[in-house]
PDB file of N, CA and C in Angstrom:
ATOM      1  N   MET A  25      -3.328  -2.367  55.190  1.00 50.00           N
ATOM      2  CA  MET A  25      -3.445  -2.078  53.787  1.00 50.00           C
ATOM      3  C   MET A  25      -4.475  -3.015  53.162  1.00 50.00           C
ATOM      4  N   ARG A  26      -5.253  -2.501  52.273  1.00 54.00           N
ATOM      5  CA  ARG A  26      -6.348  -3.244  51.669  1.00 54.00           C
ATOM      6  C   ARG A  26      -5.856  -4.160  50.551  1.00 54.00           C
ATOM      7  N   ASP A  27      -6.416  -5.326  50.447  1.00 53.00           N
ATOM      8  CA  ASP A  27      -6.071  -6.282  49.408  1.00 53.00           C
ATOM      9  C   ASP A  27      -6.692  -5.835  48.082  1.00 53.00           C
ATOM     10  N   THR A  28      -5.906  -5.750  47.013  1.00 52.00           N
ATOM     11  CA  THR A  28      -6.411  -5.222  45.750  1.00 52.00           C
ATOM     12  C   THR A  28      -6.484  -6.278  44.650  1.00 52.00           C
ATOM     13  N   ARG A  29      -6.544  -7.543  45.023  1.00 54.00           N
ATOM     14  CA  ARG A  29      -6.667  -8.583  44.009  1.00 54.00           C
ATOM     15  C   ARG A  29      -8.002  -8.446  43.286  1.00 54.00           C
ATOM     16  N   PHE A  30      -8.013  -8.884  42.020  1.00 50.00           N
ATOM     17  CA  PHE A  30      -9.249  -8.863  41.250  1.00 50.00           C
ATOM     18  C   PHE A  30     -10.140 -10.003  41.704  1.00 50.00           C
ATOM     19  N   ASP A  31     -11.388  -9.704  41.929  1.00 52.00           N
ATOM     20  CA  ASP A  31     -12.336 -10.782  42.204  1.00 52.00           C
ATOM     21  C   ASP A  31     -13.125 -11.056  40.930  1.00 52.00           C
ATOM     22  N   SER A  32     -13.980 -12.037  40.954  1.00 54.00           N
ATOM     23  CA  SER A  32     -14.687 -12.422  39.731  1.00 54.00           C
ATOM     24  C   SER A  32     -15.587 -11.296  39.229  1.00 54.00           C
ATOM     25  N   ARG A  33     -16.155 -10.492  40.104  1.00 56.00           N
ATOM     26  CA  ARG A  33     -17.033  -9.409  39.674  1.00 56.00           C
ATOM     27  C   ARG A  33     -16.256  -8.313  38.951  1.00 56.00           C
ATOM     28  N   SER A  34     -15.062  -7.989  39.430  1.00 57.00           N
ATOM     29  CA  SER A  34     -14.291  -6.929  38.767  1.00 57.00           C
ATOM     30  C   SER A  34     -13.837  -7.391  37.386  1.00 57.00           C
ATOM     31  N   SER A  35     -13.480  -8.659  37.236  1.00 62.00           N
ATOM     32  CA  SER A  35     -13.080  -9.119  35.912  1.00 62.00           C
ATOM     33  C   SER A  35     -14.286  -9.200  34.980  1.00 62.00           C
ATOM     34  N   GLU A  36     -15.471  -9.467  35.531  1.00 73.00           N
ATOM     35  CA  GLU A  36     -16.702  -9.432  34.729  1.00 73.00           C
ATOM     36  C   GLU A  36     -16.939  -8.016  34.214  1.00 73.00           C
ATOM     37  N   TRP A  37     -16.738  -7.046  35.076  1.00 74.00           N
ATOM     38  CA  TRP A  37     -16.933  -5.641  34.721  1.00 74.00           C
ATOM     39  C   TRP A  37     -15.973  -5.241  33.601  1.00 74.00           C
ATOM     40  N   ILE A  38     -14.718  -5.668  33.700  1.00 78.00           N
ATOM     41  CA  ILE A  38     -13.731  -5.354  32.664  1.00 78.00           C
ATOM     42  C   ILE A  38     -14.159  -5.984  31.343  1.00 78.00           C
ATOM     43  N   GLY A  39     -14.645  -7.220  31.392  1.00 75.00           N
ATOM     44  CA  GLY A  39     -15.135  -7.874  30.186  1.00 75.00           C
ATOM     45  C   GLY A  39     -16.315  -7.141  29.584  1.00 75.00           C
ATOM     46  N   ASP A  40     -17.246  -6.697  30.459  1.00 78.00           N
ATOM     47  CA  ASP A  40     -18.408  -5.941  29.983  1.00 78.00           C
ATOM     48  C   ASP A  40     -17.975  -4.636  29.309  1.00 78.00           C
ATOM     49  N   MET A  41     -17.009  -3.949  29.902  1.00 77.00           N
ATOM     50  CA  MET A  41     -16.519  -2.688  29.325  1.00 77.00           C
ATOM     51  C   MET A  41     -15.858  -2.932  27.973  1.00 77.00           C
ATOM     52  N   THR A  42     -15.119  -4.008  27.868  1.00 79.00           N
ATOM     53  CA  THR A  42     -14.458  -4.331  26.602  1.00 79.00           C
ATOM     54  C   THR A  42     -15.484  -4.553  25.500  1.00 79.00           C
ATOM     55  N   VAL A  43     -16.515  -5.300  25.807  1.00 79.00           N
ATOM     56  CA  VAL A  43     -17.578  -5.550  24.830  1.00 79.00           C
ATOM     57  C   VAL A  43     -18.274  -4.247  24.467  1.00 79.00           C
ATOM     58  N   TRP A  44     -18.582  -3.429  25.455  1.00 75.00           N
ATOM     59  CA  TRP A  44     -19.258  -2.156  25.205  1.00 75.00           C
ATOM     60  C   TRP A  44     -18.393  -1.258  24.319  1.00 75.00           C
ATOM     61  N   LEU A  45     -17.092  -1.165  24.626  1.00 75.00           N
ATOM     62  CA  LEU A  45     -16.209  -0.321  23.818  1.00 75.00           C
ATOM     63  C   LEU A  45     -16.140  -0.810  22.376  1.00 75.00           C
ATOM     64  N   ARG A  46     -16.077  -2.111  22.184  1.00 75.00           N
ATOM     65  CA  ARG A  46     -16.021  -2.677  20.846  1.00 75.00           C
ATOM     66  C   ARG A  46     -17.304  -2.367  20.068  1.00 75.00           C
ATOM     67  N   GLU A  47     -18.434  -2.453  20.736  1.00 76.00           N
ATOM     68  CA  GLU A  47     -19.719  -2.222  20.064  1.00 76.00           C
ATOM     69  C   GLU A  47     -19.982  -0.754  19.767  1.00 76.00           C
ATOM     70  N   THR A  48     -19.472   0.149  20.598  1.00 75.00           N
ATOM     71  CA  THR A  48     -19.760   1.571  20.409  1.00 75.00           C
ATOM     72  C   THR A  48     -18.650   2.326  19.686  1.00 75.00           C
ATOM     73  N   ALA A  49     -17.558   1.647  19.386  1.00 73.00           N
ATOM     74  CA  ALA A  49     -16.454   2.319  18.707  1.00 73.00           C
ATOM     75  C   ALA A  49     -16.871   2.703  17.289  1.00 73.00           C
ATOM     76  N   GLU A  50     -16.349   3.831  16.836  1.00 75.00           N
ATOM     77  CA  GLU A  50     -16.646   4.280  15.481  1.00 75.00           C
ATOM     78  C   GLU A  50     -15.917   3.400  14.481  1.00 75.00           C
ATOM     79  N   ASP A  51     -16.507   3.246  13.331  1.00 76.00           N
ATOM     80  CA  ASP A  51     -15.866   2.498  12.261  1.00 76.00           C
ATOM     81  C   ASP A  51     -14.895   3.428  11.553  1.00 76.00           C
ATOM     82  N   ASN A  52     -13.621   3.103  11.606  1.00 76.00           N
ATOM     83  CA  ASN A  52     -12.627   3.957  10.979  1.00 76.00           C
ATOM     84  C   ASN A  52     -12.021   3.313   9.734  1.00 76.00           C
ATOM     85  N   HIS A  53     -12.738   2.374   9.149  1.00 80.00           N
ATOM     86  CA  HIS A  53     -12.249   1.667   7.966  1.00 80.00           C
ATOM     87  C   HIS A  53     -11.940   2.637   6.822  1.00 80.00           C
ATOM     88  N   ASP A  54     -12.815   3.586   6.571  1.00 83.00           N
ATOM     89  CA  ASP A  54     -12.608   4.526   5.474  1.00 83.00           C
ATOM     90  C   ASP A  54     -11.369   5.392   5.709  1.00 83.00           C
ATOM     91  N   GLN A  55     -11.186   5.834   6.949  1.00 83.00           N
ATOM     92  CA  GLN A  55     -10.018   6.656   7.272  1.00 83.00           C
ATOM     93  C   GLN A  55      -8.722   5.867   7.106  1.00 83.00           C
ATOM     94  N   LEU A  56      -8.728   4.612   7.562  1.00 84.00           N
ATOM     95  CA  LEU A  56      -7.533   3.779   7.414  1.00 84.00           C
ATOM     96  C   LEU A  56      -7.226   3.500   5.951  1.00 84.00           C
ATOM     97  N   GLU A  57      -8.249   3.272   5.170  1.00 89.00           N
ATOM     98  CA  GLU A  57      -8.045   3.013   3.740  1.00 89.00           C
ATOM     99  C   GLU A  57      -7.473   4.247   3.050  1.00 89.00           C
ATOM    100  N   ARG A  58      -7.974   5.424   3.396  1.00 89.00           N
ATOM    101  CA  ARG A  58      -7.440   6.666   2.826  1.00 89.00           C
ATOM    102  C   ARG A  58      -5.987   6.868   3.235  1.00 89.00           C
ATOM    103  N   LEU A  59      -5.664   6.559   4.485  1.00 88.00           N
ATOM    104  CA  LEU A  59      -4.289   6.678   4.963  1.00 88.00           C
ATOM    105  C   LEU A  59      -3.366   5.724   4.202  1.00 88.00           C
ATOM    106  N   ARG A  60      -3.803   4.480   4.009  1.00 90.00           N
ATOM    107  CA  ARG A  60      -2.990   3.515   3.256  1.00 90.00           C
ATOM    108  C   ARG A  60      -2.760   3.982   1.820  1.00 90.00           C
ATOM    109  N   ARG A  61      -3.816   4.484   1.188  1.00 91.00           N
ATOM    110  CA  ARG A  61      -3.716   4.966  -0.186  1.00 91.00           C
ATOM    111  C   ARG A  61      -2.743   6.144  -0.271  1.00 91.00           C
ATOM    112  N   ASN A  62      -2.860   7.093   0.663  1.00 91.00           N
ATOM    113  CA  ASN A  62      -1.973   8.252   0.668  1.00 91.00           C
ATOM    114  C   ASN A  62      -0.534   7.855   0.986  1.00 91.00           C
ATOM    115  N   LEU A  63      -0.365   6.865   1.832  1.00 91.00           N
ATOM    116  CA  LEU A  63       0.981   6.408   2.172  1.00 91.00           C
ATOM    117  C   LEU A  63       1.650   5.761   0.957  1.00 91.00           C
ATOM    118  N   ARG A  64       0.903   4.950   0.219  1.00 92.00           N
ATOM    119  CA  ARG A  64       1.458   4.358  -1.014  1.00 92.00           C
ATOM    120  C   ARG A  64       1.856   5.458  -2.001  1.00 92.00           C
ATOM    121  N   ARG A  65       0.990   6.437  -2.161  1.00 92.00           N
ATOM    122  CA  ARG A  65       1.273   7.550  -3.073  1.00 92.00           C
ATOM    123  C   ARG A  65       2.505   8.331  -2.601  1.00 92.00           C
ATOM    124  N   ALA A  66       2.592   8.580  -1.307  1.00 92.00           N
ATOM    125  CA  ALA A  66       3.713   9.339  -0.762  1.00 92.00           C
ATOM    126  C   ALA A  66       5.027   8.583  -0.952  1.00 92.00           C
ATOM    127  N   ARG A  67       5.009   7.271  -0.762  1.00 93.00           N
ATOM    128  CA  ARG A  67       6.237   6.487  -0.950  1.00 93.00           C
ATOM    129  C   ARG A  67       6.731   6.595  -2.387  1.00 93.00           C
ATOM    130  N   GLU A  68       5.813   6.628  -3.329  1.00 93.00           N
ATOM    131  CA  GLU A  68       6.203   6.708  -4.731  1.00 93.00           C
ATOM    132  C   GLU A  68       6.624   8.122  -5.144  1.00 93.00           C
ATOM    133  N   GLN A  69       5.929   9.126  -4.661  1.00 93.00           N
ATOM    134  CA  GLN A  69       6.151  10.486  -5.138  1.00 93.00           C
ATOM    135  C   GLN A  69       7.158  11.287  -4.318  1.00 93.00           C
ATOM    136  N   GLU A  70       7.226  11.056  -3.029  1.00 94.00           N
ATOM    137  CA  GLU A  70       8.005  11.933  -2.154  1.00 94.00           C
ATOM    138  C   GLU A  70       9.386  11.410  -1.789  1.00 94.00           C
ATOM    139  N   LEU A  71       9.591  10.108  -1.878  1.00 96.00           N
ATOM    140  CA  LEU A  71      10.858   9.539  -1.435  1.00 96.00           C
ATOM    141  C   LEU A  71      11.833   9.360  -2.587  1.00 96.00           C
ATOM    142  N   THR A  72      13.117   9.403  -2.234  1.00 96.00           N
ATOM    143  CA  THR A  72      14.148   9.123  -3.227  1.00 96.00           C
ATOM    144  C   THR A  72      14.167   7.613  -3.482  1.00 96.00           C
ATOM    145  N   PRO A  73      14.754   7.192  -4.589  1.00 97.00           N
ATOM    146  CA  PRO A  73      14.846   5.748  -4.848  1.00 97.00           C
ATOM    147  C   PRO A  73      15.538   4.989  -3.713  1.00 97.00           C
ATOM    148  N   ARG A  74      16.595   5.567  -3.151  1.00 97.00           N
ATOM    149  CA  ARG A  74      17.307   4.911  -2.046  1.00 97.00           C
ATOM    150  C   ARG A  74      16.405   4.792  -0.814  1.00 97.00           C
ATOM    151  N   GLN A  75      15.669   5.848  -0.501  1.00 97.00           N
ATOM    152  CA  GLN A  75      14.762   5.806   0.649  1.00 97.00           C
ATOM    153  C   GLN A  75      13.680   4.746   0.438  1.00 97.00           C
ATOM    154  N   ARG A  76      13.136   4.667  -0.765  1.00 96.00           N
ATOM    155  CA  ARG A  76      12.129   3.639  -1.053  1.00 96.00           C
ATOM    156  C   ARG A  76      12.701   2.244  -0.870  1.00 96.00           C
ATOM    157  N   GLU A  77      13.914   2.051  -1.359  1.00 97.00           N
ATOM    158  CA  GLU A  77      14.556   0.740  -1.248  1.00 97.00           C
ATOM    159  C   GLU A  77      14.798   0.350   0.207  1.00 97.00           C
ATOM    160  N   VAL A  78      15.325   1.274   0.982  1.00 97.00           N
ATOM    161  CA  VAL A  78      15.622   0.989   2.383  1.00 97.00           C
ATOM    162  C   VAL A  78      14.333   0.741   3.173  1.00 97.00           C
ATOM    163  N   LEU A  79      13.307   1.555   2.950  1.00 95.00           N
ATOM    164  CA  LEU A  79      12.040   1.341   3.649  1.00 95.00           C
ATOM    165  C   LEU A  79      11.411   0.001   3.285  1.00 95.00           C
ATOM    166  N   ALA A  80      11.499  -0.375   2.024  1.00 95.00           N
ATOM    167  CA  ALA A  80      10.945  -1.660   1.594  1.00 95.00           C
ATOM    168  C   ALA A  80      11.668  -2.814   2.289  1.00 95.00           C
ATOM    169  N   LEU A  81      12.975  -2.727   2.382  1.00 97.00           N
ATOM    170  CA  LEU A  81      13.733  -3.791   3.049  1.00 97.00           C
ATOM    171  C   LEU A  81      13.427  -3.832   4.548  1.00 97.00           C
ATOM    172  N   TYR A  82      13.289  -2.661   5.145  1.00 96.00           N
ATOM    173  CA  TYR A  82      13.090  -2.588   6.595  1.00 96.00           C
ATOM    174  C   TYR A  82      11.662  -2.945   7.000  1.00 96.00           C
ATOM    175  N   TYR A  83      10.681  -2.307   6.389  1.00 93.00           N
ATOM    176  CA  TYR A  83       9.294  -2.501   6.805  1.00 93.00           C
ATOM    177  C   TYR A  83       8.598  -3.656   6.067  1.00 93.00           C
ATOM    178  N   ASP A  84       8.797  -3.740   4.772  1.00 93.00           N
ATOM    179  CA  ASP A  84       8.088  -4.756   3.998  1.00 93.00           C
ATOM    180  C   ASP A  84       8.714  -6.136   4.135  1.00 93.00           C
ATOM    181  N   ARG A  85      10.039  -6.193   4.102  1.00 96.00           N
ATOM    182  CA  ARG A  85      10.718  -7.495   4.183  1.00 96.00           C
ATOM    183  C   ARG A  85      11.178  -7.843   5.585  1.00 96.00           C
ATOM    184  N   GLY A  86      11.165  -6.856   6.504  1.00 96.00           N
ATOM    185  CA  GLY A  86      11.477  -7.123   7.904  1.00 96.00           C
ATOM    186  C   GLY A  86      12.951  -7.326   8.217  1.00 96.00           C
ATOM    187  N   LEU A  87      13.839  -6.810   7.365  1.00 97.00           N
ATOM    188  CA  LEU A  87      15.262  -6.946   7.638  1.00 97.00           C
ATOM    189  C   LEU A  87      15.695  -5.973   8.727  1.00 97.00           C
ATOM    190  N   LYS A  88      16.728  -6.340   9.465  1.00 97.00           N
ATOM    191  CA  LYS A  88      17.307  -5.452  10.476  1.00 97.00           C
ATOM    192  C   LYS A  88      18.222  -4.454   9.782  1.00 97.00           C
ATOM    193  N   MET A  89      18.487  -3.344  10.464  1.00 97.00           N
ATOM    194  CA  MET A  89      19.317  -2.301   9.863  1.00 97.00           C
ATOM    195  C   MET A  89      20.702  -2.828   9.499  1.00 97.00           C
ATOM    196  N   SER A  90      21.266  -3.674  10.337  1.00 97.00           N
ATOM    197  CA  SER A  90      22.598  -4.223  10.033  1.00 97.00           C
ATOM    198  C   SER A  90      22.544  -5.116   8.798  1.00 97.00           C
ATOM    199  N   GLN A  91      21.464  -5.854   8.614  1.00 98.00           N
ATOM    200  CA  GLN A  91      21.317  -6.693   7.419  1.00 98.00           C
ATOM    201  C   GLN A  91      21.184  -5.843   6.161  1.00 98.00           C
ATOM    202  N   ILE A  92      20.434  -4.767   6.262  1.00 98.00           N
ATOM    203  CA  ILE A  92      20.271  -3.854   5.122  1.00 98.00           C
ATOM    204  C   ILE A  92      21.611  -3.230   4.772  1.00 98.00           C
ATOM    205  N   ALA A  93      22.354  -2.815   5.793  1.00 98.00           N
ATOM    206  CA  ALA A  93      23.666  -2.200   5.569  1.00 98.00           C
ATOM    207  C   ALA A  93      24.598  -3.154   4.821  1.00 98.00           C
ATOM    208  N   ARG A  94      24.632  -4.405   5.249  1.00 98.00           N
ATOM    209  CA  ARG A  94      25.478  -5.396   4.562  1.00 98.00           C
ATOM    210  C   ARG A  94      25.016  -5.609   3.124  1.00 98.00           C
ATOM    211  N   LYS A  95      23.722  -5.730   2.945  1.00 97.00           N
ATOM    212  CA  LYS A  95      23.156  -5.995   1.616  1.00 97.00           C
ATOM    213  C   LYS A  95      23.463  -4.861   0.640  1.00 97.00           C
ATOM    214  N   LEU A  96      23.376  -3.614   1.125  1.00 97.00           N
ATOM    215  CA  LEU A  96      23.579  -2.454   0.253  1.00 97.00           C
ATOM    216  C   LEU A  96      25.021  -1.939   0.267  1.00 97.00           C
ATOM    217  N   GLY A  97      25.848  -2.491   1.157  1.00 97.00           N
ATOM    218  CA  GLY A  97      27.242  -2.062   1.241  1.00 97.00           C
ATOM    219  C   GLY A  97      27.410  -0.663   1.804  1.00 97.00           C
ATOM    220  N   ILE A  98      26.583  -0.310   2.781  1.00 97.00           N
ATOM    221  CA  ILE A  98      26.666   1.000   3.426  1.00 97.00           C
ATOM    222  C   ILE A  98      26.735   0.808   4.943  1.00 97.00           C
ATOM    223  N   ASN A  99      27.013   1.872   5.665  1.00 98.00           N
ATOM    224  CA  ASN A  99      27.065   1.803   7.129  1.00 98.00           C
ATOM    225  C   ASN A  99      25.670   1.672   7.717  1.00 98.00           C
ATOM    226  N   ARG A 100      25.606   1.047   8.881  1.00 98.00           N
ATOM    227  CA  ARG A 100      24.337   0.910   9.587  1.00 98.00           C
ATOM    228  C   ARG A 100      23.760   2.278   9.934  1.00 98.00           C
ATOM    229  N   SER A 101      24.627   3.219  10.295  1.00 98.00           N
ATOM    230  CA  SER A 101      24.152   4.561  10.641  1.00 98.00           C
ATOM    231  C   SER A 101      23.525   5.255   9.435  1.00 98.00           C
ATOM    232  N   THR A 102      24.019   4.957   8.243  1.00 98.00           N
ATOM    233  CA  THR A 102      23.439   5.514   7.024  1.00 98.00           C
ATOM    234  C   THR A 102      22.025   4.964   6.826  1.00 98.00           C
ATOM    235  N   VAL A 103      21.862   3.690   7.103  1.00 98.00           N
ATOM    236  CA  VAL A 103      20.530   3.078   7.004  1.00 98.00           C
ATOM    237  C   VAL A 103      19.583   3.760   7.984  1.00 98.00           C
ATOM    238  N   SER A 104      20.047   3.946   9.207  1.00 98.00           N
ATOM    239  CA  SER A 104      19.223   4.576  10.242  1.00 98.00           C
ATOM    240  C   SER A 104      18.821   5.996   9.842  1.00 98.00           C
ATOM    241  N   ARG A 105      19.784   6.779   9.370  1.00 98.00           N
ATOM    242  CA  ARG A 105      19.490   8.149   8.944  1.00 98.00           C
ATOM    243  C   ARG A 105      18.539   8.176   7.755  1.00 98.00           C
ATOM    244  N   THR A 106      18.725   7.246   6.822  1.00 98.00           N
ATOM    245  CA  THR A 106      17.867   7.188   5.637  1.00 98.00           C
ATOM    246  C   THR A 106      16.428   6.888   6.041  1.00 98.00           C
ATOM    247  N   ILE A 107      16.248   5.952   6.960  1.00 97.00           N
ATOM    248  CA  ILE A 107      14.903   5.633   7.445  1.00 97.00           C
ATOM    249  C   ILE A 107      14.301   6.841   8.162  1.00 97.00           C
ATOM    250  N   GLY A 108      15.082   7.495   8.997  1.00 96.00           N
ATOM    251  CA  GLY A 108      14.591   8.669   9.725  1.00 96.00           C
ATOM    252  C   GLY A 108      14.168   9.788   8.798  1.00 96.00           C
ATOM    253  N   ARG A 109      14.982  10.068   7.800  1.00 97.00           N
ATOM    254  CA  ARG A 109      14.641  11.132   6.856  1.00 97.00           C
ATOM    255  C   ARG A 109      13.421  10.771   6.015  1.00 97.00           C
ATOM    256  N   ALA A 110      13.335   9.510   5.630  1.00 96.00           N
ATOM    257  CA  ALA A 110      12.174   9.066   4.852  1.00 96.00           C
ATOM    258  C   ALA A 110      10.897   9.206   5.677  1.00 96.00           C
ATOM    259  N   LYS A 111      10.952   8.817   6.936  1.00 95.00           N
ATOM    260  CA  LYS A 111       9.782   8.941   7.806  1.00 95.00           C
ATOM    261  C   LYS A 111       9.373  10.398   7.963  1.00 95.00           C
ATOM    262  N   GLN A 112      10.351  11.285   8.104  1.00 94.00           N
ATOM    263  CA  GLN A 112      10.032  12.718   8.211  1.00 94.00           C
ATOM    264  C   GLN A 112       9.323  13.208   6.958  1.00 94.00           C
ATOM    265  N   ARG A 113       9.797  12.806   5.802  1.00 94.00           N
ATOM    266  CA  ARG A 113       9.159  13.225   4.545  1.00 94.00           C
ATOM    267  C   ARG A 113       7.736  12.687   4.460  1.00 94.00           C
ATOM    268  N   LEU A 114       7.557  11.431   4.852  1.00 93.00           N
ATOM    269  CA  LEU A 114       6.216  10.835   4.800  1.00 93.00           C
ATOM    270  C   LEU A 114       5.272  11.521   5.775  1.00 93.00           C
ATOM    271  N   TYR A 115       5.743  11.785   6.994  1.00 91.00           N
ATOM    272  CA  TYR A 115       4.900  12.478   7.974  1.00 91.00           C
ATOM    273  C   TYR A 115       4.481  13.848   7.452  1.00 91.00           C
ATOM    274  N   ARG A 116       5.449  14.569   6.894  1.00 91.00           N
ATOM    275  CA  ARG A 116       5.158  15.906   6.378  1.00 91.00           C
ATOM    276  C   ARG A 116       4.123  15.840   5.259  1.00 91.00           C
ATOM    277  N   TYR A 117       4.273  14.895   4.350  1.00 89.00           N
ATOM    278  CA  TYR A 117       3.324  14.736   3.238  1.00 89.00           C
ATOM    279  C   TYR A 117       1.943  14.358   3.756  1.00 89.00           C
ATOM    280  N   LEU A 118       1.890  13.390   4.659  1.00 87.00           N
ATOM    281  CA  LEU A 118       0.608  12.918   5.164  1.00 87.00           C
ATOM    282  C   LEU A 118      -0.108  13.965   6.020  1.00 87.00           C
ATOM    283  N   GLN A 119       0.649  14.830   6.647  1.00 87.00           N
ATOM    284  CA  GLN A 119       0.075  15.892   7.455  1.00 87.00           C
ATOM    285  C   GLN A 119      -0.856  16.774   6.615  1.00 87.00           C
ATOM    286  N   TYR A 120      -0.490  16.991   5.369  1.00 80.00           N
ATOM    287  CA  TYR A 120      -1.271  17.897   4.523  1.00 80.00           C
ATOM    288  C   TYR A 120      -2.333  17.186   3.705  1.00 80.00           C
ATOM    289  N   THR A 121      -2.307  15.850   3.677  1.00 72.00           N
ATOM    290  CA  THR A 121      -3.283  15.123   2.872  1.00 72.00           C
ATOM    291  C   THR A 121      -4.405  14.557   3.719  1.00 72.00           C
ATOM    292  N   LEU A 122      -4.280  14.592   5.032  1.00 63.00           N
ATOM    293  CA  LEU A 122      -5.337  14.008   5.879  1.00 63.00           C
ATOM    294  C   LEU A 122      -6.321  15.016   6.329  1.00 63.00           C
TER     295      LEU A 122
END
């Protein structure tokens, strides 16, 4: 069986490819900015107040679902379902705005 360890030339090649990919990649700054803007709009317009609150605690503040459940006095499964439904609404909204 042949030895497949990386030698210095193969790692040089990988480095060269990485640099080439970085230099030739398209600039997607405008697309990302539009996505962020639409996501902010969707959070305000499409979600219920409870969904906005739960998403803010989960994604913006980084709380775990069990912590959110304790804080809001609801079951962890309710938090999970609320996040899932909110994500579905956001995906559906963003699908038509992109």
